[in-house]
mmCIF file of C-alpha atoms and ligand atoms in Angstrom:
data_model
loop_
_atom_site.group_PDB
_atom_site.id
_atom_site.type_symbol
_atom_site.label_atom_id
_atom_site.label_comp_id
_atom_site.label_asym_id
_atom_site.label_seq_id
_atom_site.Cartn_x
_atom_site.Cartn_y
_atom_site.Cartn_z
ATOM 1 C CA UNK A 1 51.695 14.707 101.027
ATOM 2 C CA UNK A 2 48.820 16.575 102.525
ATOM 3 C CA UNK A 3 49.297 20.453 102.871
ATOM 4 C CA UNK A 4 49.105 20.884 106.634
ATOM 5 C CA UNK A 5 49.970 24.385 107.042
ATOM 6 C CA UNK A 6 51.228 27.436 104.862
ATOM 7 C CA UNK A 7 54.798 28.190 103.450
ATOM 8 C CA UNK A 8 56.387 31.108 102.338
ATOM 9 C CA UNK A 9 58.596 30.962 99.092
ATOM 10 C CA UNK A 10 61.520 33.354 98.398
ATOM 11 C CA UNK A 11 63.997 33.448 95.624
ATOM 12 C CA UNK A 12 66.225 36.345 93.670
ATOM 13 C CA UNK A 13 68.609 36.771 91.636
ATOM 14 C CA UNK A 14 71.786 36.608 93.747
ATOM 15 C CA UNK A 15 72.970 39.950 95.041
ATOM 16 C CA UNK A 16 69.337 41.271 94.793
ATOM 17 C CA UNK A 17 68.834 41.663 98.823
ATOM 18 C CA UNK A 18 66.796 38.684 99.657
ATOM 19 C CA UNK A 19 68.744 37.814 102.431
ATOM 20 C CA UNK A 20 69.114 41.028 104.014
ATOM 21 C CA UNK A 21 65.114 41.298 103.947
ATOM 22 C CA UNK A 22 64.373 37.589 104.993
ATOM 23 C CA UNK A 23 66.387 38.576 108.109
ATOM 24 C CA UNK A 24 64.337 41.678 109.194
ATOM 25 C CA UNK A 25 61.310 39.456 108.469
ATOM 26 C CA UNK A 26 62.208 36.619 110.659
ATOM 27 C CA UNK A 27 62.643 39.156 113.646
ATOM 28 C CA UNK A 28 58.893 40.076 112.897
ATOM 29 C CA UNK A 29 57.287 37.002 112.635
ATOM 30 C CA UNK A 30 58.233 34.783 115.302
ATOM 31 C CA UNK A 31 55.906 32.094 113.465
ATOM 32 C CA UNK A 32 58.581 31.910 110.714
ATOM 33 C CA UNK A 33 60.665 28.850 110.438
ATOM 34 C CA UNK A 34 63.443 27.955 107.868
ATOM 35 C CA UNK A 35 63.411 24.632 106.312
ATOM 36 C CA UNK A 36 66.122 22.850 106.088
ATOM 37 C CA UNK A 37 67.715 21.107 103.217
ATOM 38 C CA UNK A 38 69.273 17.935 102.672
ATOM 39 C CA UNK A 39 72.355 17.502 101.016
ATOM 40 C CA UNK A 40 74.804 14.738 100.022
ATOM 41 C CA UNK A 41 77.599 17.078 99.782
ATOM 42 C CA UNK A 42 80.471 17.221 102.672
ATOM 43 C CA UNK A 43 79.974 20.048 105.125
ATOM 44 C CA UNK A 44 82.211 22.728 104.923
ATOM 45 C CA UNK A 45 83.359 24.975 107.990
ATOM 46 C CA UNK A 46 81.490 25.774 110.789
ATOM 47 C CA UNK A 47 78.510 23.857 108.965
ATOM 48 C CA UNK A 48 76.477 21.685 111.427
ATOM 49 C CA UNK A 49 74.070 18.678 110.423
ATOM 50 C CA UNK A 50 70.723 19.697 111.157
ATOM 51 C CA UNK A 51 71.423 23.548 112.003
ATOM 52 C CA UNK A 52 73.194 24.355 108.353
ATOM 53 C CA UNK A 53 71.598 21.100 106.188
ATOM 54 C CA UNK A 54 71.107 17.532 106.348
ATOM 55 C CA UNK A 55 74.513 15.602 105.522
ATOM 56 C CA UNK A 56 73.747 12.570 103.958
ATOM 57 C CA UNK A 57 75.743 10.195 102.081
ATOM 58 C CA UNK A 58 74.883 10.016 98.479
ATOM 59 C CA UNK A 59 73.495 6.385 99.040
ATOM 60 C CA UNK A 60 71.238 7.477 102.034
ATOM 61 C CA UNK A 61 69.932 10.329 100.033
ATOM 62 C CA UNK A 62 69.488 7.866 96.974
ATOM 63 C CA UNK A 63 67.706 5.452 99.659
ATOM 64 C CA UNK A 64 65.465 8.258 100.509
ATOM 65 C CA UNK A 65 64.439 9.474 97.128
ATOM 66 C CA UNK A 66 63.548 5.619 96.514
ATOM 67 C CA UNK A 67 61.294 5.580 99.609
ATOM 68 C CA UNK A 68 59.729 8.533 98.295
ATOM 69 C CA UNK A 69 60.986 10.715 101.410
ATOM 70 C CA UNK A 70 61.307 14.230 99.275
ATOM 71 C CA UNK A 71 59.039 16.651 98.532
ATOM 72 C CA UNK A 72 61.628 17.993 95.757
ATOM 73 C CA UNK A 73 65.021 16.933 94.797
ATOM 74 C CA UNK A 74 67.555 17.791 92.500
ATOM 75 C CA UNK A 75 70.986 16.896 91.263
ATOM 76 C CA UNK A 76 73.378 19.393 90.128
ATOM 77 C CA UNK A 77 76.304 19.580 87.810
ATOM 78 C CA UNK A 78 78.885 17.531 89.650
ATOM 79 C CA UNK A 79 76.463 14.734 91.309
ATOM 80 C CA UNK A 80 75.479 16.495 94.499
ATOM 81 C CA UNK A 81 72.219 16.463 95.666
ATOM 82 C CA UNK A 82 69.911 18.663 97.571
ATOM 83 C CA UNK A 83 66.671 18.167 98.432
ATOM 84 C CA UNK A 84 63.598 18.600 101.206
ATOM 85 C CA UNK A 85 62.509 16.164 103.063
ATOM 86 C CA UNK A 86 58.923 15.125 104.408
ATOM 87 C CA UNK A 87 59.559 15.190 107.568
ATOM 88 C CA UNK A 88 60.918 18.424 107.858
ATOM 89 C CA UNK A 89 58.607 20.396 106.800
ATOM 90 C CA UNK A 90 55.916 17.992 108.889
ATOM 91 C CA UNK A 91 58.242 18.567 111.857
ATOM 92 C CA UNK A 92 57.316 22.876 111.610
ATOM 93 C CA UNK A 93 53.677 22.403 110.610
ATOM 94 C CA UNK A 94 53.151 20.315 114.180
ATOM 95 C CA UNK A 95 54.629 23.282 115.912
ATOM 96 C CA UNK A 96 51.862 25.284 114.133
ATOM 97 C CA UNK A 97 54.494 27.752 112.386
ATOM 98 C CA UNK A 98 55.418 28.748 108.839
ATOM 99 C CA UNK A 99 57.987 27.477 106.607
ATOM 100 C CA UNK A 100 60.321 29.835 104.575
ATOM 101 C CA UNK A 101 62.367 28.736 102.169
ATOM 102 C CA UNK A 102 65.003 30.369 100.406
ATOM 103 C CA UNK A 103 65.702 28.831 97.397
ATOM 104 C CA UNK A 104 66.725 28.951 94.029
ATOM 105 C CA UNK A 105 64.252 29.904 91.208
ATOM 106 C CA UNK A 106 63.408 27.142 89.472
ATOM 107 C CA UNK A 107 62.698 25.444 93.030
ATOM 108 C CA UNK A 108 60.363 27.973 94.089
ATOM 109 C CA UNK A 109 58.620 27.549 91.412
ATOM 110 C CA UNK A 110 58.342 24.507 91.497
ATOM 111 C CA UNK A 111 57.493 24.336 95.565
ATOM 112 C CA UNK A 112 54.811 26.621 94.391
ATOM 113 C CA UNK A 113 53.375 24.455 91.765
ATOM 114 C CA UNK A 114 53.532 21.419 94.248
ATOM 115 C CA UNK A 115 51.693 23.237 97.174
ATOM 116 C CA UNK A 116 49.319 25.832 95.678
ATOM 117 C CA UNK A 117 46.895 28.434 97.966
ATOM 118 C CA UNK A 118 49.308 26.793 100.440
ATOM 119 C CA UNK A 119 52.031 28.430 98.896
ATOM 120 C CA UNK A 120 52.886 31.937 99.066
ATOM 121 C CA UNK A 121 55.811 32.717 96.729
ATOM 122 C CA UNK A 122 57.588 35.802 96.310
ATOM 123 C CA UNK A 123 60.569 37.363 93.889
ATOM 124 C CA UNK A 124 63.180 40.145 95.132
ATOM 125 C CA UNK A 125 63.952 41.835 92.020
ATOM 126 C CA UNK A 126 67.167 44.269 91.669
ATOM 127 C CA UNK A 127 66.334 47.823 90.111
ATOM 128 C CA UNK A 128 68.714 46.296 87.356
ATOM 129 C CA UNK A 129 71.152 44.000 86.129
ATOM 130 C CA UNK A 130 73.731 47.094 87.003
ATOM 131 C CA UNK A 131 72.799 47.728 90.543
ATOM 132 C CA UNK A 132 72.827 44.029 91.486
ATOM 133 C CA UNK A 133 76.573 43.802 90.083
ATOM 134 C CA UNK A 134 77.462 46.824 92.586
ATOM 135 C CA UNK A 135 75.728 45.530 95.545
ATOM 136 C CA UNK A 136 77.669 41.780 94.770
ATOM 137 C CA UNK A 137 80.800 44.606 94.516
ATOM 138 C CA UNK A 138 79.808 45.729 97.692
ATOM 139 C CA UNK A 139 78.921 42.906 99.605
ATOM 140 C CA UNK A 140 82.616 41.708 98.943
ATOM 141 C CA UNK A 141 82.137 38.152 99.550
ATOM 142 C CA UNK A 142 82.610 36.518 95.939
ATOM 143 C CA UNK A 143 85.763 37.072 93.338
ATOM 144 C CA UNK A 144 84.886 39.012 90.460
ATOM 145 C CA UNK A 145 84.919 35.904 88.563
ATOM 146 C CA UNK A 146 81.907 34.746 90.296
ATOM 147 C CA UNK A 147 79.987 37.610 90.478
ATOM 148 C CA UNK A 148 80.147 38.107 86.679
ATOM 149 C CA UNK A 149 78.661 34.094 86.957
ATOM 150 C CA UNK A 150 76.122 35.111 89.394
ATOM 151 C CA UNK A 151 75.171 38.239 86.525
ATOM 152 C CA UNK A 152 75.114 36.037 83.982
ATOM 153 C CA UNK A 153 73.007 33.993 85.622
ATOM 154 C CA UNK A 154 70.542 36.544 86.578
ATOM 155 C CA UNK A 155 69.440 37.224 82.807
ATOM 156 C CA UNK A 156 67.658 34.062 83.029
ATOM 157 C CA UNK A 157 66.198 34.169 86.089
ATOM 158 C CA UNK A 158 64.777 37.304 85.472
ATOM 159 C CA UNK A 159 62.902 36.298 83.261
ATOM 160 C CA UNK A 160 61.119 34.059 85.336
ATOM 161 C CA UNK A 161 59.471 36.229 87.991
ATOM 162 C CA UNK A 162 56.209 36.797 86.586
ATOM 163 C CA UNK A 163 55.605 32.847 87.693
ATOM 164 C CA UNK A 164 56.104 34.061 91.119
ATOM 165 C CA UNK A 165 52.982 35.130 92.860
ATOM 166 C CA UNK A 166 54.506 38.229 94.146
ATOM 167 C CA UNK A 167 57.826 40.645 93.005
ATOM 168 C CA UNK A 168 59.522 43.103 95.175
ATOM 169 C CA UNK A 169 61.578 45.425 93.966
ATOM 170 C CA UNK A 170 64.291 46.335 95.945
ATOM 171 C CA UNK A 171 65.164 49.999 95.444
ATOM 172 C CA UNK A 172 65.061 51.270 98.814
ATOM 173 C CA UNK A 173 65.041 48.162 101.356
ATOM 174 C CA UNK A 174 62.949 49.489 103.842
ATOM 175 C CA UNK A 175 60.000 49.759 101.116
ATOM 176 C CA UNK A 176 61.066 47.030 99.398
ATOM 177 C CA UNK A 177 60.427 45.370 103.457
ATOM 178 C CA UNK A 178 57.375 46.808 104.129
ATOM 179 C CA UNK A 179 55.973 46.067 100.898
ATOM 180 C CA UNK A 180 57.326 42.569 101.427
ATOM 181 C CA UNK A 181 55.330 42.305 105.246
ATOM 182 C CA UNK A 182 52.121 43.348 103.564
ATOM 183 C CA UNK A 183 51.783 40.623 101.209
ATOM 184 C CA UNK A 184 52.598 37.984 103.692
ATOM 185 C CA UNK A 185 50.238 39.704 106.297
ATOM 186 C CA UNK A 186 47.462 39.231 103.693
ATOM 187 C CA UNK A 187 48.000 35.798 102.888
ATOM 188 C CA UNK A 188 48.530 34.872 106.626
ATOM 189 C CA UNK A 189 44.834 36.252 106.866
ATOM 190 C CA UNK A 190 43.737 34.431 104.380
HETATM 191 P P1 LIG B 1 70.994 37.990 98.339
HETATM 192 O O1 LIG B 1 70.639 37.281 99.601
HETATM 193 O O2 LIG B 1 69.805 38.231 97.468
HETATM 194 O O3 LIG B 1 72.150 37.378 97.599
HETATM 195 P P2 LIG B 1 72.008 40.125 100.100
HETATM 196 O O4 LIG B 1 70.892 40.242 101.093
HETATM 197 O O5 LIG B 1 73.268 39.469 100.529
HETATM 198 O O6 LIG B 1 71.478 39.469 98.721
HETATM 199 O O7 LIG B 1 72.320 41.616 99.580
HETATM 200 C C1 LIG B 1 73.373 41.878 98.672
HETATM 201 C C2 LIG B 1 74.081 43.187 99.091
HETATM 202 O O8 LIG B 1 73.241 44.295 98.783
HETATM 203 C C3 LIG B 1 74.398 43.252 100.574
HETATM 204 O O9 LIG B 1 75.651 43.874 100.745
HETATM 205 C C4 LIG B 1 73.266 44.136 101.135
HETATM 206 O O10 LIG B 1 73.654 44.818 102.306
HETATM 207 C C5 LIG B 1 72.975 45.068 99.957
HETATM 208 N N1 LIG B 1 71.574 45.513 99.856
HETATM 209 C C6 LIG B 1 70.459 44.788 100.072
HETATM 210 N N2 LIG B 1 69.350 45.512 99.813
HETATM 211 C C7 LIG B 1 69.773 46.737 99.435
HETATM 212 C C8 LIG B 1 69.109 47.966 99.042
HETATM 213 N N3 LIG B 1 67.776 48.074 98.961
HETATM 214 N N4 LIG B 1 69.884 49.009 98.716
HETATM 215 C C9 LIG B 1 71.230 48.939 98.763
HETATM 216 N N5 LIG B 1 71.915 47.833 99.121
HETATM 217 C C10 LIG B 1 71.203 46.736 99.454
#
């Protein structure tokens, strides 16, 4: 696939505040666009094809990984799969804007590896392990159960962030923000 415009990659631990600063950003730059993923899961809720994901059945998505329609793809534990397709992120290049993605961290690195100078990828990094446990506390969305999950899982991906082009350490969010704005105005500019 040819690289027609730029993207901007963002992952974290959970809990670490990358949603909270992906939202300020998005009211700043009105260029920004969110891909969005594919899935062969069932939607849940409120979720909407084409707003929340792509609901595909697992033999359309298998279908479209055959005709080579994914950039990336994956499988996880229990068969689902997610993955982004071609044509989406084609669809927000021809509008001239910029795709974000929020993904996990082995994706972003791996967007990043696919997509180069294109890419732009950045890690929100927790002051520690400690403080990202209280702000999953605080947040109060997950069961203790799954926030001691979400910690455990954090060890390891951690220890990834120096493949990230950027990390962000978010102590105090509005640094951690305009820290954040400064190295995408510089690769915008680019
Ligand atoms: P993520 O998207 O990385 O899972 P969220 O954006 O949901 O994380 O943030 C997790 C929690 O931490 C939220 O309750 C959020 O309001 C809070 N939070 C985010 N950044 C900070 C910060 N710099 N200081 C204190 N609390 C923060």
């Amino acid at each position: 696939m040819q690289a027609a415009g730029k993207l901007i990659i963002f992952s974290a631990p959970s809990g670490s505040g990358k949603t909270t600063i992906v939202k300020e950003l998005l009211k700043q730059f009105p260029q920004f666009e969110f891909s969005i993923s594919a899935t062969s899961r069932q939607p849940r809720g409120t979720e909407q094809n084409g707003i929340d994901y792509f609901f595909l059945s697992h033999e359309e998505f298998k279908q479209k990984v055959a005709a080579d329609e994914f950039i990336e793809w994956e499988e996880v534990y229990n068969g689902t799969c997610y993955g982004t397709l071609k044509s989406e992120m084609t669809r927000i290049w021809e509008k001239g804007n910029v795709i974000i993605f929020d993904v996990d961290v082995m994706g972003g690195i791996n967007l990043k590896h696919i997509f180069g100078d294109s890419a732009c990828s950045i890690f929100i990094m927790p002051p520690s392990i400690e403080v990202l446990r209280q702000r999953l506390i605080g947040r109060g969305t997950d069961s203790m159960e799954t926030i001691e999950k979400r910690v455990a899982k954090a060890g390891f991906e951690l220890s990834k962030a120096d493949e990230f082009d950027h990390v962000v350490v978010n102590d105090i969010l509005e640094d951690a923000i305009s820290q954040t704005q400064e190295i995408i105005n510089d690769f915008l500019n680019k």
